[in-house]
Coordinates of C-alpha atoms and ligand atoms in Angstrom, one line a residue:
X114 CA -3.8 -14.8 17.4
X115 CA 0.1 -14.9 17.6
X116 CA 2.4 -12.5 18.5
X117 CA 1.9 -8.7 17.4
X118 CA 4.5 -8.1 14.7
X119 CA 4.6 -4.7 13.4
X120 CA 5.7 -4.0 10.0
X121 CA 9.4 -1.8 12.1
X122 CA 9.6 -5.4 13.4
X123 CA 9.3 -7.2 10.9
X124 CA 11.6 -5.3 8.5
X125 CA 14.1 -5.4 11.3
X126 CA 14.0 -9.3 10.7
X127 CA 13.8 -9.2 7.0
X128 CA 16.4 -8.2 4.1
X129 CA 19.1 -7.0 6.4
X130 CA 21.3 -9.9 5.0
X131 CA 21.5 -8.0 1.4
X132 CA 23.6 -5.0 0.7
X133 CA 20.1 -2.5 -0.4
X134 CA 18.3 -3.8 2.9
X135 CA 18.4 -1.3 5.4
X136 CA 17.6 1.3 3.0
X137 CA 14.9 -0.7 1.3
X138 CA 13.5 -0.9 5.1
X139 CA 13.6 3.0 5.7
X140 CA 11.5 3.0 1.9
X141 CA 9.3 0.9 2.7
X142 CA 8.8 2.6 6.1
X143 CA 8.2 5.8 4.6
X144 CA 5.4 4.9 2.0
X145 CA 3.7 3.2 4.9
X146 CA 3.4 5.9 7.1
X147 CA 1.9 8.1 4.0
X148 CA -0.1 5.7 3.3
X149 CA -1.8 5.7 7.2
X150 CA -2.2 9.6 6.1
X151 CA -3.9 8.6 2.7
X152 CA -6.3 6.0 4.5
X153 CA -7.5 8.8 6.5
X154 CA -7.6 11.5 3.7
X155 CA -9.3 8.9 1.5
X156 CA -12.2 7.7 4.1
X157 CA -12.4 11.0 5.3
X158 CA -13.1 12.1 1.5
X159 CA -15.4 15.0 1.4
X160 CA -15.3 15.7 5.2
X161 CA -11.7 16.5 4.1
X162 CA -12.7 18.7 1.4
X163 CA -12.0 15.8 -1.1
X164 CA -14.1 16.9 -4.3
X165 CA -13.4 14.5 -6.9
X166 CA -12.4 17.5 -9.0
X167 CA -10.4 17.3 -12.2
X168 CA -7.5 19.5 -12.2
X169 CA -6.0 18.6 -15.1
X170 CA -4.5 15.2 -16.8
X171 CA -1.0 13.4 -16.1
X172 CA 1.3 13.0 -19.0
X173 CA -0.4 9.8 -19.8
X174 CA -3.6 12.1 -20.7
X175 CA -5.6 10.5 -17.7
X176 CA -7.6 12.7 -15.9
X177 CA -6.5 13.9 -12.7
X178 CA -8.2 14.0 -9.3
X179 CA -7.6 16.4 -6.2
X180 CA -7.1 13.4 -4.3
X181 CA -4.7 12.0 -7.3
X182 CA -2.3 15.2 -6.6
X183 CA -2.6 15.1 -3.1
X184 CA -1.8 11.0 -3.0
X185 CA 1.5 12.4 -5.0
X186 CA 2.2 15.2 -3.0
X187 CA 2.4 13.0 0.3
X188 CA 3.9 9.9 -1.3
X189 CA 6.7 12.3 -2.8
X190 CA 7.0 14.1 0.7
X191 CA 7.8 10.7 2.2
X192 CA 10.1 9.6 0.0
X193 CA 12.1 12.7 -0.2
X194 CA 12.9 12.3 2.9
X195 CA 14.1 8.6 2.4
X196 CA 17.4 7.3 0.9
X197 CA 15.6 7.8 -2.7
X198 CA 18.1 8.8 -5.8
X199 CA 14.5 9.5 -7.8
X200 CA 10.9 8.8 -8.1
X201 CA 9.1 8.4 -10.9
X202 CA 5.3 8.6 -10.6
X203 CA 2.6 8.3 -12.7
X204 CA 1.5 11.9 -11.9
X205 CA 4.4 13.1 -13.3
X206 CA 6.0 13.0 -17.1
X207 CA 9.5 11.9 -16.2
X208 CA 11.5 10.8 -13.2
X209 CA 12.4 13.4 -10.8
X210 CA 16.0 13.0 -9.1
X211 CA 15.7 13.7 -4.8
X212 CA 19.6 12.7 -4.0
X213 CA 21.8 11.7 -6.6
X214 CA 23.8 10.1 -3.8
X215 CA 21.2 7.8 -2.2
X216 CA 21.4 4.3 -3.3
X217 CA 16.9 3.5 -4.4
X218 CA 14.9 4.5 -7.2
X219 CA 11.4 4.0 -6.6
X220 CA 8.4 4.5 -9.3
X221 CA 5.1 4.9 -8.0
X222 CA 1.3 4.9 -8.8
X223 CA 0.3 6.8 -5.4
X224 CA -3.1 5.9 -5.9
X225 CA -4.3 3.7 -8.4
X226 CA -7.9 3.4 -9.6
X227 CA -8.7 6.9 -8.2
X228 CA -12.4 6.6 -10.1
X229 CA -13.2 4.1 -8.5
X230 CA -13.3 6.3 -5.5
X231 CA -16.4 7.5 -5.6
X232 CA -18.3 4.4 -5.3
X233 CA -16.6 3.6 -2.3
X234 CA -14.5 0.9 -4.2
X235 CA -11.3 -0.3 -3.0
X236 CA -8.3 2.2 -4.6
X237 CA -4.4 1.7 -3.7
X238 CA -0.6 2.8 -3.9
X239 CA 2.1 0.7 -5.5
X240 CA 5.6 0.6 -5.7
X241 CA 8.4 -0.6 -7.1
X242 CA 12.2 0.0 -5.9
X243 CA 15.7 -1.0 -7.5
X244 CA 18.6 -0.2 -6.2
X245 CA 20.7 3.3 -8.5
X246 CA 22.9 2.7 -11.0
X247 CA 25.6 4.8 -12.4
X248 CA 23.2 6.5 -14.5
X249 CA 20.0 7.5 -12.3
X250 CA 17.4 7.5 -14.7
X251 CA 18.2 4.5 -16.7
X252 CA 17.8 2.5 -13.5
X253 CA 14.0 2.7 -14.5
X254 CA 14.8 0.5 -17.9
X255 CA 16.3 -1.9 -16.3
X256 CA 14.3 -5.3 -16.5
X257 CA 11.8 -5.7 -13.8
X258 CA 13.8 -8.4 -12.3
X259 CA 16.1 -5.9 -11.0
X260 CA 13.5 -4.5 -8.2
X261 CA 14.5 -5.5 -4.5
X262 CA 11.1 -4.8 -3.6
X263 CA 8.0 -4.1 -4.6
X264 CA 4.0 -4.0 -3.2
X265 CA 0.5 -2.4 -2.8
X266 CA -1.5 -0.7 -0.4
X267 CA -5.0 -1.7 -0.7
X268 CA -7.6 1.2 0.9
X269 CA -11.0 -0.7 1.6
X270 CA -12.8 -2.0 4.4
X271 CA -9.8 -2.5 5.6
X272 CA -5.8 -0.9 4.7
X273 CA -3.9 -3.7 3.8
X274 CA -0.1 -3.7 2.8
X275 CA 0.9 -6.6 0.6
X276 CA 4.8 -6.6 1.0
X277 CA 7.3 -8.4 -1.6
X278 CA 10.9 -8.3 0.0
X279 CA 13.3 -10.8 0.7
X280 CA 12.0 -13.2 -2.2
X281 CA 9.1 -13.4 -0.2
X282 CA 5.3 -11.5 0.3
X283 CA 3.9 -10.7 3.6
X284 CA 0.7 -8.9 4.4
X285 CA 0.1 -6.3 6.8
X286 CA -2.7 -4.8 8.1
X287 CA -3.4 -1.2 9.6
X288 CA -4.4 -1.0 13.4
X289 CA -6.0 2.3 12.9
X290 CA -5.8 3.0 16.8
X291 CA -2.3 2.4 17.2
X292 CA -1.4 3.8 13.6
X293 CA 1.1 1.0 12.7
X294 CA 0.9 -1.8 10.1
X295 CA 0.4 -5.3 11.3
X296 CA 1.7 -8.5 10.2
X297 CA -1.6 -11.1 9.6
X298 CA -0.2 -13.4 7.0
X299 CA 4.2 -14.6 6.1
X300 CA 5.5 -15.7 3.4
X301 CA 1.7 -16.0 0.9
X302 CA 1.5 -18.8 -1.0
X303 CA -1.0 -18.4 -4.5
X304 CA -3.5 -21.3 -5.1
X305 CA -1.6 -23.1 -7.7
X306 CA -4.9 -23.6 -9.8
X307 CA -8.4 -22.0 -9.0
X308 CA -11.3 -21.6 -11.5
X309 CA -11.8 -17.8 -11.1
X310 CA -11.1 -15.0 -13.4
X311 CA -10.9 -11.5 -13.7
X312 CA -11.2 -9.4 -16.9
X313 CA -13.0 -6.2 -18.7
X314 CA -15.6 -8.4 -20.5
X315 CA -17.0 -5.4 -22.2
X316 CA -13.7 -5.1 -24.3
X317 CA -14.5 -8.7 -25.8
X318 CA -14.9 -7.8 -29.4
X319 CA -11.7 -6.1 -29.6
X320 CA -9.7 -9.0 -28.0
X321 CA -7.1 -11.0 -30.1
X322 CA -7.8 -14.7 -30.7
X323 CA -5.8 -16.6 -27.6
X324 CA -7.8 -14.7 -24.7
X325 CA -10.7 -14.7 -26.3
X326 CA -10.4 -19.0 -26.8
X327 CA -9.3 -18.7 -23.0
X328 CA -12.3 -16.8 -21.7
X329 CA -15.1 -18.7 -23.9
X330 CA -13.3 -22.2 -22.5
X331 CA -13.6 -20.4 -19.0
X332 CA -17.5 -19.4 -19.8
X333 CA -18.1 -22.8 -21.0
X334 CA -17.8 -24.3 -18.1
X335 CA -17.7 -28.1 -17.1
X336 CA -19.2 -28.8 -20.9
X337 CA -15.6 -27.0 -22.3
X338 CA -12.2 -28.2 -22.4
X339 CA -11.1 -26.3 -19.1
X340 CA -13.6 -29.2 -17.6
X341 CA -14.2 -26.9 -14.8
X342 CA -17.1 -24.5 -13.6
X343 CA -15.2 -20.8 -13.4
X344 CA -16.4 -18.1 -11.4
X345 CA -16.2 -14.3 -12.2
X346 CA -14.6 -11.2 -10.8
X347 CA -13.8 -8.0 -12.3
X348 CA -13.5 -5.1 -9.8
X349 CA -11.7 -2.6 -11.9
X350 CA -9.1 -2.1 -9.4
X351 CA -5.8 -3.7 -9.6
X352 CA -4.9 -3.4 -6.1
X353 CA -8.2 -5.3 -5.2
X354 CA -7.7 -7.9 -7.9
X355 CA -4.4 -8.5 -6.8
X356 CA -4.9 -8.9 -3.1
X357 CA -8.0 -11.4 -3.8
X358 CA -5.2 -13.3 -6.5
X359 CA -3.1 -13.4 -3.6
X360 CA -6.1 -15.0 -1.0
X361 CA -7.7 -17.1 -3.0
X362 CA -6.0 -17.4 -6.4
X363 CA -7.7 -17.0 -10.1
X364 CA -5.8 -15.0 -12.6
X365 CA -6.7 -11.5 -14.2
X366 CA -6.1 -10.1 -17.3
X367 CA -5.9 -6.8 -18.5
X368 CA -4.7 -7.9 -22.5
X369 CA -3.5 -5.6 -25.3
X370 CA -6.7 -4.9 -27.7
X371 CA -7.4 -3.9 -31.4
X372 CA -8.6 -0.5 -29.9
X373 CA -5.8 1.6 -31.2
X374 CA -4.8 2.7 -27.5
X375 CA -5.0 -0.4 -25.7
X376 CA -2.5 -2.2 -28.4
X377 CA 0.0 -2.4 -25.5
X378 CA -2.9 -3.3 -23.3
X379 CA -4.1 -0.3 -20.1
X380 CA -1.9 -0.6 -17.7
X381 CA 1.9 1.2 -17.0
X382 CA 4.9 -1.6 -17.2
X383 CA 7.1 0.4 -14.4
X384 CA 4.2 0.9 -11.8
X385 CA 2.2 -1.4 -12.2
X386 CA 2.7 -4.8 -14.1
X387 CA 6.5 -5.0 -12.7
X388 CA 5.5 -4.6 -8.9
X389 CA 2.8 -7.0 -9.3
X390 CA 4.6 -9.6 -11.2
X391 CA 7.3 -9.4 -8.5
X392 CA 4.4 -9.8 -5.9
X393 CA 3.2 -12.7 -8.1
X394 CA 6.1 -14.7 -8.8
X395 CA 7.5 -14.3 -5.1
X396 CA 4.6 -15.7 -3.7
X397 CA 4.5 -18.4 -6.2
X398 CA 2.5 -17.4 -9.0
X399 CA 3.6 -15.8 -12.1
X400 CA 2.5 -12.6 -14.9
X401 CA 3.1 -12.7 -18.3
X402 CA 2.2 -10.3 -21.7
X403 CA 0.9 -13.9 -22.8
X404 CA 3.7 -14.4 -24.6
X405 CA 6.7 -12.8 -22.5
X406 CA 7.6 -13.3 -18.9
X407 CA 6.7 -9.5 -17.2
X408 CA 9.7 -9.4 -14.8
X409 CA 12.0 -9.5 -17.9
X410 CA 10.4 -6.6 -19.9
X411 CA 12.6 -2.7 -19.7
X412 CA 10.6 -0.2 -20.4
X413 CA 11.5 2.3 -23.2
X414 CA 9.5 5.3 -22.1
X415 CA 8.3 5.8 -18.2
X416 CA 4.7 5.4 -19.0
X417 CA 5.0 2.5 -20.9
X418 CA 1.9 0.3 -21.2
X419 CA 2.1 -3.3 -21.3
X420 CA -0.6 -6.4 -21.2
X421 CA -0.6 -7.9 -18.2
X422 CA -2.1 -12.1 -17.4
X423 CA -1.3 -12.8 -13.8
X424 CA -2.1 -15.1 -10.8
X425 CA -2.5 -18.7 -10.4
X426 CA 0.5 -20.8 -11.9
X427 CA -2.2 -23.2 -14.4
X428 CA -4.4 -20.6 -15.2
X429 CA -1.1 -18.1 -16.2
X430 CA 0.4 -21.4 -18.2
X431 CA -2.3 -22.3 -19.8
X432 CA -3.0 -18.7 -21.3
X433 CA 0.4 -19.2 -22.0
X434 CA -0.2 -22.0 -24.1
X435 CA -2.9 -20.8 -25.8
X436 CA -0.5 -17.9 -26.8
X437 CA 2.0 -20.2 -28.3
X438 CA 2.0 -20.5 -32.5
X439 CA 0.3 -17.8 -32.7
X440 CA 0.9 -14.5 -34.4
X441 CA 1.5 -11.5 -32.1
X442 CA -1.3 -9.7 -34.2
X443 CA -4.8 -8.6 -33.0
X444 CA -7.0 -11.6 -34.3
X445 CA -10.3 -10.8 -34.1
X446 CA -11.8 -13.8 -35.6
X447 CA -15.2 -15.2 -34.7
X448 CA -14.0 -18.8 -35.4
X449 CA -16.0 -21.2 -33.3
X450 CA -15.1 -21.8 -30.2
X451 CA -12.4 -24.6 -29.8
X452 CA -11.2 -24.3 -33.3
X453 CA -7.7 -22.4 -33.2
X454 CA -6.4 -25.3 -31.3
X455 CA -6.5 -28.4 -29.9
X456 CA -8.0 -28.5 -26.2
X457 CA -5.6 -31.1 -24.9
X458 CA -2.0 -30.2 -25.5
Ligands
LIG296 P1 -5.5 4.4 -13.2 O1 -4.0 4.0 -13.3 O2 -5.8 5.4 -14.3 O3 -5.9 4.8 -11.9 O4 -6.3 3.1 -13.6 C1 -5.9 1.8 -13.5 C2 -7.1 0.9 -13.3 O5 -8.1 1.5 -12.5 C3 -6.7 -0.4 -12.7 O6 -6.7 -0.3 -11.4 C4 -7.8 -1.3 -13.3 O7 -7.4 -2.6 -13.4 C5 -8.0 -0.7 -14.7 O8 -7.6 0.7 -14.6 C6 -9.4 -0.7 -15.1 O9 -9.5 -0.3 -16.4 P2 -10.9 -0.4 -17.2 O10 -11.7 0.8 -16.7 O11 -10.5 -0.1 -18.6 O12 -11.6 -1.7 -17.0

């Protein structure tokens, strides 16, 4: 193994060129050291007195769990406490300002996937920060290409920080005796092209017609057009799906659906497709709706849902492709497989 590089270290080498960097460090600083306090909290679950209790729902109607407002309650702690204008989180219906004068804004899903928890099953924080504008809380509806820095913490076997900063997206690893975050992997490169991929198959008859013609050319194997053999993953946890993107490629979707809630697909623009896609792209991948690049999407409203394709650069083009000509409708054909377009183009 090479040198030990901590994640102070490292942040001490990384962004200080740009104007936001040395607060972006202290940010990033401060959700990592809550997140060593959520690792414990969350393997220590109901040694902790960690019920798995609903309290109540978030302003998105989800349900929420004692360790959902107690991931929010120490994430928010942090942050106050950093050079943060306002956070918005997805525990909470609108942005809250800390310090009008500090120069982030910093929307956060403190723990993503919380039901998964139960089972043991890998859960996570992610964030997104932009610098402030003039007006505080329209920073949040600027397009996702205005973040400085974005990334997940990924609570499993191991905790794992996946860092995008500096145009580029380092991972980190906890050293739970000497509490800090270790560097294991610079500057992650995605596989360009690996047959894997990751959706809800159970939500198949209420796809639209381009990702169902990807997945059946997936499923078809080395007898379909794809001309490969595809594995499958599906985890139901974005963090997890993200971080095995980011070792050994594949792409995930999470697509908008006829299902009258899911028309804008499951998961939140500002907290989770933007700080992903900025992981993505950064480390040489890319996220789309199918039909629009990700990072250039505002949101309207702070809990806005969007569909999300990432990963792999040919498996997120050739969805792509698929998507182009067609309608943005929900086409929920059964035309035989192959016959909305041609398989070579
Ligand atoms: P929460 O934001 O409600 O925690 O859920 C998000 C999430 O768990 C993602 O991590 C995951 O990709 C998705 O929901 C799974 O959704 P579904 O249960 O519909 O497959």
């Amino acid at each position: 193994m090479g040198a030990r590089v901590t994640l102070c270290s490292h942040l001490d080498q990384t962004g200080s060129e740009t104007p936001a960097g040395p607060a972006v460090s202290t940010v990033i600083e401060a959700i990592a050291a809550a997140a060593i306090g959520l690792a414990d909290l969350i393997a220590d679950g109901p040694l902790a007195g960690i019920t798995g209790r609903t309290d109540g729902v978030n302003s998105d109607g989800d349900v929420q769990k004692d360790i959902d407002l107690a991931a929010d309650a120490m994430m928010r702690a942090a942050l106050r406490k950093s050079p943060v204008a306002a956070v918005l989180s997805e525990e909470s219906e609108l942005p809250e300002v800390f310090d009008a004068g500090a120069s982030l804004c910093v929307a956060i899903d403190p723990l993503d996937g919380s039901a998964n928890l139960e089972n043991n099953i890998s859960v996570g924080t992610i964030f997104s920060i932009r610098s402030r504008g003039n007006d505080i809380v329209s920073t949040f509806f600027e397009p996702g290409t205005a973040q400085c820095a974005a990334g997940f913490v990924v609570y499993g076997p191991q905790t794992t920080l996946v860092l995008a900063f500096d145009e580029r997206v380092d991972i980190f690893i906890l050293d739970r005796r000497a509490r800090e975050f270790l560097l294991i992997a610079r500057r992650v490169r995605i596989a360009p092209d690996t047959p894997e991929f990751a959706i809800n198959a159970s939500n198949r008859r209420h796809w639209y017609g381009p990702v169902r013609t990807y997945i059946d050319e997936c499923l078809a194997g080395t007898n379909g057009g794809r001309a490969a053999d595809f594995n499958m993953r599906w985890i139901g946890s974005l963090v997890a799906e993200s971080l095995r993107i980011l070792v050994r490629g594949g792409v995930f979707l999470y697509p908008a659906d006829a299902r009258p809630a899911y028309r804008e697909g499951r998961l939140r623009l500002l907290y989770e497709a933007h700080p992903m896609a900025l992981v993505m792209e950064w480390a040489g991948g890319a996220a789309t709706t199918g039909r629009r690049r990700i990072l250039e999407l505002s949101a309207k409203t702070p809990h806005q849902r969007v569909p999300l394709i990432m990963g792999s650069m040919r498996g997120v083009r050739d969805i792509t492709a698929i998507h182009e000509g067609t309608q943005p409708m929900f086409d929920n054909s059964d035309a035989p497989l192959f016959a909305r377009r041609g398989l070579f183009r």
